[in-house]
mmCIF file of C-alpha atoms in Angstrom:
data_model
loop_
_atom_site.group_PDB
_atom_site.id
_atom_site.type_symbol
_atom_site.label_atom_id
_atom_site.label_comp_id
_atom_site.label_asym_id
_atom_site.label_seq_id
_atom_site.Cartn_x
_atom_site.Cartn_y
_atom_site.Cartn_z
ATOM 1 C CA MET H 155 235.374 -24.851 -59.927
ATOM 2 C CA ILE H 156 234.112 -26.073 -63.306
ATOM 3 C CA GLU H 157 233.710 -29.805 -63.630
ATOM 4 C CA GLY H 158 234.253 -31.638 -66.906
ATOM 5 C CA ILE H 159 231.577 -33.573 -68.722
ATOM 6 C CA GLU H 160 231.898 -37.310 -68.403
ATOM 7 C CA ALA H 161 231.136 -39.161 -71.626
ATOM 8 C CA SER H 162 230.200 -42.383 -69.861
ATOM 9 C CA GLY H 163 227.525 -40.575 -67.826
ATOM 10 C CA LEU H 164 226.021 -39.029 -70.963
ATOM 11 C CA LEU H 165 225.956 -42.370 -72.764
ATOM 12 C CA GLN H 166 224.220 -43.966 -69.798
ATOM 13 C CA GLN H 167 221.578 -41.193 -69.771
ATOM 14 C CA VAL H 168 220.949 -41.629 -73.516
ATOM 15 C CA ASN H 169 220.582 -45.381 -73.079
ATOM 16 C CA ASP H 170 218.157 -44.859 -70.197
ATOM 17 C CA ILE H 171 216.038 -42.501 -72.303
ATOM 18 C CA GLU H 172 215.972 -44.916 -75.237
ATOM 19 C CA GLN H 173 214.885 -47.786 -73.014
ATOM 20 C CA ALA H 174 212.249 -45.724 -71.216
ATOM 21 C CA SER H 175 210.597 -44.331 -74.354
ATOM 22 C CA PRO H 176 207.573 -46.310 -75.508
ATOM 23 C CA GLU H 177 207.711 -48.004 -78.870
ATOM 24 C CA ARG H 178 205.811 -46.157 -81.549
ATOM 25 C CA GLU H 179 203.435 -48.125 -83.700
ATOM 26 C CA ILE H 180 203.287 -47.435 -87.391
ATOM 27 C CA VAL H 181 199.654 -47.078 -88.376
ATOM 28 C CA THR H 182 198.877 -48.237 -91.880
ATOM 29 C CA GLU H 183 195.149 -48.655 -91.577
ATOM 30 C CA LYS H 184 193.176 -47.371 -94.535
ATOM 31 C CA GLU H 185 190.582 -45.477 -92.454
ATOM 32 C CA ASN H 186 193.247 -43.316 -90.798
ATOM 33 C CA GLN H 187 194.745 -42.156 -94.080
ATOM 34 C CA GLN H 188 193.485 -39.283 -96.198
ATOM 35 C CA SER H 189 194.043 -38.968 -99.895
ATOM 36 C CA PHE H 190 196.059 -36.074 -101.276
ATOM 37 C CA SER H 191 192.925 -34.529 -102.765
ATOM 38 C CA ASP H 192 191.189 -34.641 -99.358
ATOM 39 C CA VAL H 193 194.124 -32.928 -97.652
ATOM 40 C CA LEU H 194 194.306 -30.321 -100.393
ATOM 41 C CA SER H 195 190.551 -29.729 -100.279
ATOM 42 C CA ASP H 196 190.621 -29.321 -96.479
ATOM 43 C CA ALA H 197 193.481 -26.816 -96.750
ATOM 44 C CA ILE H 198 191.653 -24.769 -99.403
ATOM 45 C CA ASN H 199 188.463 -24.800 -97.339
ATOM 46 C CA GLY H 200 190.459 -23.646 -94.305
ATOM 47 C CA VAL H 201 191.899 -20.705 -96.260
ATOM 48 C CA ASP H 202 188.435 -19.847 -97.543
ATOM 49 C CA GLN H 203 187.007 -19.915 -94.016
ATOM 50 C CA THR H 204 189.852 -17.697 -92.765
ATOM 51 C CA MET H 205 189.145 -15.172 -95.501
ATOM 52 C CA LYS H 206 185.396 -15.202 -94.763
ATOM 53 C CA THR H 207 186.067 -14.649 -91.055
ATOM 54 C CA SER H 208 188.387 -11.765 -91.867
ATOM 55 C CA ASP H 209 185.816 -10.217 -94.181
ATOM 56 C CA ALA H 210 183.114 -10.496 -91.518
ATOM 57 C CA LYS H 211 185.326 -8.798 -88.914
ATOM 58 C CA VAL H 212 186.149 -5.964 -91.311
ATOM 59 C CA GLN H 213 182.457 -5.530 -92.169
ATOM 60 C CA ASP H 214 181.611 -5.396 -88.445
ATOM 61 C CA LEU H 215 184.297 -2.762 -87.948
ATOM 62 C CA ILE H 216 183.027 -0.666 -90.846
ATOM 63 C CA ALA H 217 179.409 -0.982 -89.715
ATOM 64 C CA GLY H 218 180.338 0.125 -86.196
ATOM 65 C CA LYS H 219 179.310 -3.147 -84.537
ATOM 66 C CA THR H 220 182.772 -3.397 -82.993
ATOM 67 C CA ASP H 221 185.616 -1.027 -82.327
ATOM 68 C CA ASN H 222 188.365 -3.648 -82.070
ATOM 69 C CA VAL H 223 190.698 -2.544 -84.870
ATOM 70 C CA HIS H 224 193.489 -4.846 -83.690
ATOM 71 C CA ASP H 225 191.356 -7.960 -84.022
ATOM 72 C CA ALA H 226 190.293 -6.987 -87.531
ATOM 73 C CA MET H 227 193.875 -6.253 -88.596
ATOM 74 C CA ILE H 228 195.182 -9.510 -87.143
ATOM 75 C CA SER H 229 192.416 -11.388 -88.913
ATOM 76 C CA MET H 230 193.275 -9.677 -92.205
ATOM 77 C CA GLN H 231 196.962 -10.535 -91.833
ATOM 78 C CA ARG H 232 196.139 -14.145 -90.960
ATOM 79 C CA ALA H 233 193.962 -14.398 -94.085
ATOM 80 C CA LYS H 234 196.681 -12.811 -96.229
ATOM 81 C CA LEU H 235 199.376 -15.148 -94.923
ATOM 82 C CA SER H 236 197.241 -18.247 -95.373
ATOM 83 C CA PHE H 237 196.348 -17.186 -98.928
ATOM 84 C CA ASP H 238 200.005 -16.461 -99.735
ATOM 85 C CA LEU H 239 200.973 -19.887 -98.402
ATOM 86 C CA MET H 240 198.275 -21.546 -100.508
ATOM 87 C CA VAL H 241 199.535 -19.739 -103.628
ATOM 88 C CA GLU H 242 203.123 -20.824 -102.931
ATOM 89 C CA VAL H 243 202.034 -24.432 -102.427
ATOM 90 C CA ARG H 244 200.129 -24.255 -105.708
ATOM 91 C CA ASN H 245 203.210 -22.860 -107.449
ATOM 92 C CA LYS H 246 205.342 -25.709 -106.090
ATOM 93 C CA VAL H 247 202.782 -28.313 -107.186
ATOM 94 C CA VAL H 248 202.661 -26.848 -110.706
ATOM 95 C CA GLU H 249 206.453 -26.646 -110.828
ATOM 96 C CA THR H 250 206.737 -30.276 -109.720
ATOM 97 C CA TYR H 251 204.166 -31.389 -112.294
ATOM 98 C CA GLN H 252 206.086 -29.599 -115.036
ATOM 99 C CA GLU H 253 209.338 -31.175 -113.860
ATOM 100 C CA VAL H 254 207.817 -34.654 -113.870
ATOM 101 C CA SER H 255 206.241 -34.136 -117.288
ATOM 102 C CA ARG H 256 209.674 -33.237 -118.713
ATOM 103 C CA MET H 257 211.231 -36.456 -117.459
ATOM 104 C CA GLN H 258 212.064 -39.038 -120.071
ATOM 105 C CA ILE H 259 211.055 -42.588 -119.380
#
């Protein structure tokens, strides 16, 4: 037989979870924060490293140093996706800048 769900039991479980969860501290220390330019620079360097790794794997495949076609293809797709994401982020940043520059103060 199917038993119904008791609302009081669910509320008690939610209250127990809320009381058991540790309080989260908000960190506002300056040394733990990165500037926007640092985050952007790290992301661009990551995409560049992904593309270099992909290029090296393709070169190894062409030179005959490895015969793992799957690894080379996966690496190429990873590089393509990361580059496409970077381009889309750039497009959104440019679009946002243009939107802000059109605002009247």
